[in-house]
């Protein structure tokens, strides 16, 4: 399905890449909101974010200041001239935001994953012309993400954007939410005129990752960034570890290299970046496979079994050789890759047996 879209275009906000939205995870106090907003405005930020209603994983965390905070966002608009944006998760949030003159609404990852909530929000927005940014759902499901955008679009809203904030996974290694860049890249392929912003704060989960993720998003041709920035990040009431001060944000943005999409060397760099990404995934998946092999090693030791089970080994080589050739690779090449993997697995299991 085609979406009927119009550019978000905001007066006074430069149209070139990247569109920047910044502000704290949550509006906490009037002082924190105003101080952060003033500092960001001084750095030239034009769109201010702050969560008013916060979806927390467990009860008892800071669930947002609520309606009271909308007055602070109005004050930010009045004093700094910045546009303001906040998260809406139900019809009541939508009405409150429209009443308060919030300029842009965003839909959080947990809400995008829920078609009932999305439809309720879409219905509440019928006949309203306000830009809406839809975060990806927590689970890596592109159709669900597109479905959420379609619901808003079907309600007549055309100024839409998507925010890539990574995908939840049980295995938290480097990232709080795995980037799985191929998903927003596929979204771009499916809906080319939909602006896509990256949220490095929720992908990384820690401040050191904000700068490299911003750069990566720019290198992948994202249209903008939404970054959590707080006047005193360590004391933030939510997402303290991933927020940066307005000063640090300014530093990060100034160092960003914005490459144009069209020169041939850029295309080459992009392909190489994709290769690096693949290689990273290969190493991660190999490491995971080795961890499982070591578990099998422990099992074999406990049950007095031999490390090498020829039947199983042949089965792997044949099956993967055949699968490889179906995927356009030489079956012998795939077999030799699996021989090398198997050799290392055996070495690791023997280590365990001899411990
Ligand atoms: C947020 O932006 O603070 C937030 C709650 O994000 P997400 O919906 O991506 O988890
Ligand atoms: Mn947050």
Short mmCIF file of C-alpha atoms and ligand atoms in Angstrom, two decimals:
data_model
loop_
_atom_site.label_atom_id
_atom_site.label_comp_id
_atom_site.label_asym_id
_atom_site.label_seq_id
_atom_site.Cartn_x
_atom_site.Cartn_y
_atom_site.Cartn_z
CA UNK A 1 0.00 0.00 0.00
CA UNK A 2 1.13 3.52 -0.86
CA UNK A 3 1.10 6.14 1.87
CA UNK A 4 -0.22 9.57 0.93
CA UNK A 5 2.50 11.77 2.42
CA UNK A 6 3.56 15.38 2.56
CA UNK A 7 6.89 16.74 3.79
CA UNK A 8 6.92 17.71 7.49
CA UNK A 9 8.41 21.19 6.69
CA UNK A 10 8.51 23.52 9.69
CA UNK A 11 9.08 27.23 9.26
CA UNK A 12 12.51 28.27 10.50
CA UNK A 13 13.82 24.69 10.57
CA UNK A 14 16.49 24.08 7.89
CA UNK A 15 15.37 21.56 5.32
CA UNK A 16 18.74 19.93 4.80
CA UNK A 17 19.77 16.74 6.58
CA UNK A 18 19.79 16.06 9.48
CA UNK A 19 16.61 17.24 11.13
CA UNK A 20 17.46 17.39 14.84
CA UNK A 21 15.10 16.87 17.75
CA UNK A 22 16.59 16.99 21.25
CA UNK A 23 15.50 17.16 24.83
CA UNK A 24 15.18 15.08 27.97
CA UNK A 25 13.70 11.61 28.14
CA UNK A 26 11.11 13.02 30.56
CA UNK A 27 9.87 16.39 31.66
CA UNK A 28 10.65 16.24 35.38
CA UNK A 29 10.36 19.74 36.81
CA UNK A 30 9.74 23.14 35.31
CA UNK A 31 13.35 24.13 36.10
CA UNK A 32 14.82 21.04 34.44
CA UNK A 33 12.67 21.54 31.33
CA UNK A 34 13.40 25.26 31.02
CA UNK A 35 17.11 24.97 31.75
CA UNK A 36 17.57 22.14 29.24
CA UNK A 37 15.47 23.95 26.65
CA UNK A 38 17.38 27.22 27.00
CA UNK A 39 20.71 25.46 26.62
CA UNK A 40 19.52 23.53 23.57
CA UNK A 41 18.04 26.65 21.97
CA UNK A 42 21.40 28.38 22.51
CA UNK A 43 23.02 25.58 20.51
CA UNK A 44 20.63 26.16 17.65
CA UNK A 45 18.30 23.23 18.30
CA UNK A 46 14.88 23.98 16.81
CA UNK A 47 12.73 21.09 18.04
CA UNK A 48 12.48 20.16 21.71
CA UNK A 49 11.38 16.74 22.94
CA UNK A 50 10.26 15.70 26.43
CA UNK A 51 8.16 12.75 27.56
CA UNK A 52 5.10 13.77 29.59
CA UNK A 53 3.62 10.28 29.99
CA UNK A 54 6.28 7.58 30.35
CA UNK A 55 5.67 3.92 29.59
CA UNK A 56 7.72 2.13 32.24
CA UNK A 57 8.57 -1.55 32.12
CA UNK A 58 7.71 -1.98 35.80
CA UNK A 59 5.31 -0.07 38.02
CA UNK A 60 6.88 2.23 40.55
CA UNK A 61 9.30 3.90 38.14
CA UNK A 62 8.75 7.53 37.16
CA UNK A 63 5.62 7.38 35.02
CA UNK A 64 5.80 10.94 33.80
CA UNK A 65 4.68 14.24 35.20
CA UNK A 66 1.42 14.20 33.21
CA UNK A 67 -0.70 17.11 31.99
CA UNK A 68 1.07 19.60 34.26
CA UNK A 69 4.20 19.23 32.11
CA UNK A 70 2.36 20.37 28.97
CA UNK A 71 2.31 23.88 30.42
CA UNK A 72 6.12 23.75 30.66
CA UNK A 73 6.35 22.76 27.00
CA UNK A 74 4.13 25.70 26.13
CA UNK A 75 6.52 27.89 28.07
CA UNK A 76 9.47 26.42 26.11
CA UNK A 77 7.72 27.40 22.88
CA UNK A 78 6.98 30.87 24.13
CA UNK A 79 10.40 31.61 25.53
CA UNK A 80 12.73 29.90 23.03
CA UNK A 81 10.61 29.70 19.88
CA UNK A 82 11.45 26.00 19.57
CA UNK A 83 8.85 23.56 18.30
CA UNK A 84 7.88 20.99 20.93
CA UNK A 85 7.09 17.31 20.72
CA UNK A 86 5.96 14.62 23.13
CA UNK A 87 4.80 11.00 23.18
CA UNK A 88 1.13 10.08 22.97
CA UNK A 89 -0.11 6.60 23.78
CA UNK A 90 -3.90 6.99 23.87
CA UNK A 91 -6.75 9.27 22.79
CA UNK A 92 -6.64 11.29 26.02
CA UNK A 93 -2.96 12.11 25.46
CA UNK A 94 -3.81 13.23 21.92
CA UNK A 95 -6.59 15.57 23.09
CA UNK A 96 -4.44 17.05 25.85
CA UNK A 97 -1.56 17.67 23.42
CA UNK A 98 -3.76 19.25 20.78
CA UNK A 99 -5.31 21.47 23.42
CA UNK A 100 -1.85 22.55 24.58
CA UNK A 101 -0.67 23.27 21.02
CA UNK A 102 2.08 20.62 20.95
CA UNK A 103 3.62 20.90 17.47
CA UNK A 104 4.61 17.31 16.74
CA UNK A 105 3.43 14.06 18.30
CA UNK A 106 5.40 10.87 18.55
CA UNK A 107 4.21 7.33 19.11
CA UNK A 108 6.35 5.18 21.41
CA UNK A 109 7.65 1.74 20.56
CA UNK A 110 5.28 -0.07 22.93
CA UNK A 111 2.30 1.71 21.44
CA UNK A 112 3.27 1.04 17.80
CA UNK A 113 3.27 -2.65 18.70
CA UNK A 114 -0.40 -2.45 19.73
CA UNK A 115 -2.90 -2.10 16.85
CA UNK A 116 -5.79 -1.30 19.25
CA UNK A 117 -3.87 1.63 20.74
CA UNK A 118 -2.75 2.76 17.26
CA UNK A 119 -6.32 2.75 15.98
CA UNK A 120 -7.54 4.67 19.02
CA UNK A 121 -4.87 7.32 18.41
CA UNK A 122 -5.62 7.44 14.68
CA UNK A 123 -9.33 7.95 15.42
CA UNK A 124 -8.52 10.73 17.88
CA UNK A 125 -6.42 12.44 15.20
CA UNK A 126 -9.03 12.34 12.43
CA UNK A 127 -9.26 15.70 10.69
CA UNK A 128 -6.21 17.13 12.48
CA UNK A 129 -3.10 18.22 10.61
CA UNK A 130 -0.20 17.64 12.96
CA UNK A 131 3.09 15.90 12.16
CA UNK A 132 3.30 12.43 13.72
CA UNK A 133 6.49 10.43 14.17
CA UNK A 134 6.00 6.71 14.62
CA UNK A 135 8.71 4.77 16.43
CA UNK A 136 9.37 1.22 15.38
CA UNK A 137 7.57 -1.43 17.45
CA UNK A 138 9.64 -3.08 20.20
CA UNK A 139 9.72 -6.31 18.18
CA UNK A 140 11.46 -6.47 14.79
CA UNK A 141 8.29 -6.49 12.68
CA UNK A 142 8.37 -4.14 9.72
CA UNK A 143 4.74 -4.86 8.77
CA UNK A 144 3.56 -3.79 12.22
CA UNK A 145 5.55 -0.57 11.88
CA UNK A 146 4.09 0.13 8.43
CA UNK A 147 0.62 -0.84 9.67
CA UNK A 148 0.84 1.78 12.42
CA UNK A 149 1.85 4.42 9.87
CA UNK A 150 -1.04 3.35 7.61
CA UNK A 151 -3.57 3.74 10.42
CA UNK A 152 -2.45 7.35 11.02
CA UNK A 153 -2.34 8.02 7.28
CA UNK A 154 -5.83 6.55 6.81
CA UNK A 155 -7.05 9.07 9.40
CA UNK A 156 -5.99 11.78 6.93
CA UNK A 157 -2.65 12.80 8.42
CA UNK A 158 0.02 13.24 5.76
CA UNK A 159 2.96 14.76 7.56
CA UNK A 160 4.40 11.53 8.91
CA UNK A 161 7.85 10.32 9.84
CA UNK A 162 9.37 7.17 11.30
CA UNK A 163 11.81 6.86 14.18
CA UNK A 164 14.20 3.93 14.36
CA UNK A 165 14.90 3.21 18.05
CA UNK A 166 16.15 -0.37 17.79
CA UNK A 167 14.52 -3.66 18.73
CA UNK A 168 14.22 -5.35 22.07
CA UNK A 169 16.17 -8.56 22.58
CA UNK A 170 16.83 -10.89 25.48
CA UNK A 171 20.50 -10.96 24.67
CA UNK A 172 21.67 -7.47 25.73
CA UNK A 173 25.28 -7.14 24.71
CA UNK A 174 26.44 -3.86 23.28
CA UNK A 175 23.09 -2.24 22.65
CA UNK A 176 20.02 -1.65 24.77
CA UNK A 177 17.95 -2.22 21.63
CA UNK A 178 19.51 -3.97 18.64
CA UNK A 179 19.74 -1.63 15.64
CA UNK A 180 18.95 -4.27 12.99
CA UNK A 181 19.64 -1.57 10.40
CA UNK A 182 18.26 -3.71 7.60
CA UNK A 183 14.73 -3.07 8.92
CA UNK A 184 14.70 0.75 8.59
CA UNK A 185 16.62 0.31 5.32
CA UNK A 186 13.82 -1.94 4.06
CA UNK A 187 11.28 0.65 5.30
CA UNK A 188 13.10 3.25 3.17
CA UNK A 189 12.91 0.92 0.17
CA UNK A 190 9.20 0.28 0.71
CA UNK A 191 8.18 3.91 1.41
CA UNK A 192 10.92 6.07 -0.14
CA UNK A 193 9.35 9.45 0.63
CA UNK A 194 8.86 8.77 4.36
CA UNK A 195 11.43 10.66 6.47
CA UNK A 196 13.28 8.35 8.87
CA UNK A 197 14.94 9.62 12.03
CA UNK A 198 17.29 7.64 14.22
CA UNK A 199 17.06 7.58 18.01
CA UNK A 200 20.63 6.70 19.04
CA UNK A 201 19.81 7.16 22.73
CA UNK A 202 17.36 4.26 22.98
CA UNK A 203 19.37 2.05 20.62
CA UNK A 204 22.62 2.55 22.53
CA UNK A 205 21.31 2.84 26.07
CA UNK A 206 24.61 4.47 27.06
CA UNK A 207 25.99 7.85 26.26
CA UNK A 208 29.25 6.63 24.69
CA UNK A 209 27.23 5.07 21.90
CA UNK A 210 25.30 8.20 20.95
CA UNK A 211 27.99 9.73 18.72
CA UNK A 212 28.88 6.60 16.72
CA UNK A 213 25.20 5.74 16.25
CA UNK A 214 24.44 9.28 15.01
CA UNK A 215 27.24 8.94 12.48
CA UNK A 216 26.10 5.50 11.43
CA UNK A 217 22.56 6.77 10.89
CA UNK A 218 23.87 9.65 8.78
CA UNK A 219 26.03 7.27 6.77
CA UNK A 220 22.94 5.19 6.08
CA UNK A 221 21.10 8.23 4.76
CA UNK A 222 18.68 8.79 7.64
CA UNK A 223 16.91 12.14 7.50
CA UNK A 224 17.30 13.13 11.11
CA UNK A 225 18.14 12.35 14.71
CA UNK A 226 16.15 12.45 17.94
CA UNK A 227 18.58 12.54 20.84
CA UNK A 228 17.93 12.58 24.57
CA UNK A 229 19.61 15.55 26.18
CA UNK A 230 19.29 16.65 29.80
CA UNK A 231 20.79 19.55 31.75
CA UNK A 232 22.02 17.10 34.40
CA UNK A 233 21.95 13.60 32.87
CA UNK A 234 23.26 11.66 35.86
CA UNK A 235 20.33 12.88 37.94
CA UNK A 236 17.67 12.20 35.28
CA UNK A 237 14.53 10.48 36.58
CA UNK A 238 14.48 8.14 33.56
CA UNK A 239 17.11 6.83 31.12
CA UNK A 240 19.94 8.58 33.00
CA UNK A 241 22.71 6.51 31.41
CA UNK A 242 21.87 7.41 27.83
CA UNK A 243 21.32 11.16 28.12
CA UNK A 244 23.92 13.75 27.20
CA UNK A 245 24.20 17.41 28.16
CA UNK A 246 23.31 20.03 25.54
CA UNK A 247 27.05 20.84 25.37
CA UNK A 248 27.99 17.26 24.57
CA UNK A 249 25.16 17.02 22.05
CA UNK A 250 26.43 20.14 20.31
CA UNK A 251 29.93 18.64 20.21
CA UNK A 252 28.58 15.39 18.74
CA UNK A 253 26.54 17.20 16.09
CA UNK A 254 29.45 19.41 15.08
CA UNK A 255 31.66 16.39 14.49
CA UNK A 256 29.10 14.59 12.33
CA UNK A 257 30.15 14.02 8.76
CA UNK A 258 27.13 14.39 6.51
CA UNK A 259 27.77 12.64 3.25
CA UNK A 260 25.69 13.13 0.19
CA UNK A 261 23.81 10.16 -1.07
CA UNK A 262 24.82 10.40 -4.69
CA UNK A 263 28.56 10.45 -5.32
CA UNK A 264 30.01 7.13 -6.42
CA UNK A 265 32.68 6.94 -3.71
CA UNK A 266 29.92 7.38 -1.14
CA UNK A 267 28.15 4.41 -2.64
CA UNK A 268 31.32 2.41 -2.29
CA UNK A 269 31.76 3.49 1.33
CA UNK A 270 28.19 2.57 2.01
CA UNK A 271 28.70 -0.90 0.56
CA UNK A 272 31.83 -1.32 2.65
CA UNK A 273 29.93 -0.24 5.71
CA UNK A 274 27.33 -2.86 4.98
CA UNK A 275 30.12 -5.42 4.63
CA UNK A 276 31.47 -4.39 8.03
CA UNK A 277 28.00 -4.77 9.47
CA UNK A 278 27.74 -8.30 7.98
CA UNK A 279 31.15 -9.21 9.36
CA UNK A 280 30.14 -7.99 12.80
CA UNK A 281 27.03 -10.12 12.66
CA UNK A 282 29.09 -13.11 11.47
CA UNK A 283 31.43 -12.84 14.44
CA UNK A 284 28.57 -12.42 16.88
CA UNK A 285 26.72 -15.41 15.53
CA UNK A 286 29.89 -17.52 15.52
CA UNK A 287 30.53 -16.59 19.13
CA UNK A 288 26.97 -17.60 19.99
CA UNK A 289 27.42 -20.93 18.18
CA UNK A 290 30.64 -21.57 20.11
CA UNK A 291 28.88 -20.85 23.42
CA UNK A 292 26.28 -23.48 22.56
CA UNK A 293 29.04 -25.91 21.54
CA UNK A 294 30.69 -25.47 24.90
CA UNK A 295 27.37 -26.26 26.59
CA UNK A 296 27.16 -29.43 24.48
CA UNK A 297 30.75 -30.16 25.55
CA UNK A 298 29.72 -30.00 29.20
CA UNK A 299 26.76 -32.28 28.51
CA UNK A 300 28.99 -34.83 26.72
CA UNK A 301 31.46 -34.75 29.59
CA UNK A 302 28.73 -35.39 32.16
CA UNK A 303 27.37 -38.28 30.08
CA UNK A 304 30.73 -39.74 29.17
CA UNK A 305 30.24 -39.26 25.43
CA UNK A 306 32.91 -38.75 22.78
CA UNK A 307 33.39 -35.26 21.36
CA UNK A 308 33.25 -36.34 17.74
CA UNK A 309 29.99 -37.77 16.46
CA UNK A 310 30.63 -38.43 12.81
CA UNK A 311 27.00 -38.91 11.79
CA UNK A 312 26.03 -35.50 13.08
CA UNK A 313 29.10 -33.87 11.47
CA UNK A 314 28.33 -35.31 8.03
CA UNK A 315 24.72 -34.25 8.36
CA UNK A 316 25.78 -30.63 9.02
CA UNK A 317 28.21 -30.58 6.08
CA UNK A 318 25.68 -32.03 3.62
CA UNK A 319 22.76 -29.96 4.77
CA UNK A 320 24.63 -26.66 4.79
CA UNK A 321 26.46 -27.44 1.53
CA UNK A 322 23.11 -27.97 -0.18
CA UNK A 323 21.58 -24.89 1.46
CA UNK A 324 24.61 -22.82 0.41
CA UNK A 325 24.30 -23.82 -3.22
CA UNK A 326 20.60 -22.95 -3.14
CA UNK A 327 21.72 -19.48 -2.01
CA UNK A 328 24.08 -19.12 -4.96
CA UNK A 329 27.30 -20.21 -3.25
CA UNK A 330 29.65 -22.99 -4.18
CA UNK A 331 28.73 -26.07 -2.09
CA UNK A 332 32.43 -26.88 -1.52
CA UNK A 333 33.08 -23.38 -0.27
CA UNK A 334 30.23 -23.68 2.25
CA UNK A 335 31.48 -27.11 3.31
CA UNK A 336 34.96 -25.76 3.94
CA UNK A 337 33.56 -22.91 6.02
CA UNK A 338 31.67 -25.44 8.14
CA UNK A 339 34.75 -27.65 8.40
CA UNK A 340 36.67 -24.73 9.86
CA UNK A 341 33.82 -23.90 12.25
CA UNK A 342 33.57 -27.54 13.27
CA UNK A 343 37.29 -27.76 13.90
CA UNK A 344 37.14 -24.82 16.32
CA UNK A 345 34.02 -26.27 18.02
CA UNK A 346 35.81 -29.58 18.55
CA UNK A 347 38.85 -27.79 19.94
CA UNK A 348 36.66 -25.93 22.43
CA UNK A 349 34.81 -29.10 23.46
CA UNK A 350 38.06 -31.00 23.99
CA UNK A 351 39.23 -28.17 26.23
CA UNK A 352 36.10 -28.65 28.32
CA UNK A 353 36.50 -32.44 28.46
CA UNK A 354 40.05 -32.12 29.69
CA UNK A 355 39.29 -29.50 32.32
C1 LIG B 1 11.35 7.78 24.81
O1 LIG B 1 11.51 8.30 23.71
O2 LIG B 1 11.70 8.29 25.89
C2 LIG B 1 10.78 6.40 24.85
C3 LIG B 1 10.05 5.97 25.87
O3 LIG B 1 11.14 5.71 23.78
P1 LIG B 1 10.68 4.27 23.20
O4 LIG B 1 9.22 4.36 22.94
O5 LIG B 1 11.51 4.22 21.96
O6 LIG B 1 11.08 3.23 24.20
MN1 LIG B 2 13.85 7.64 27.16
#
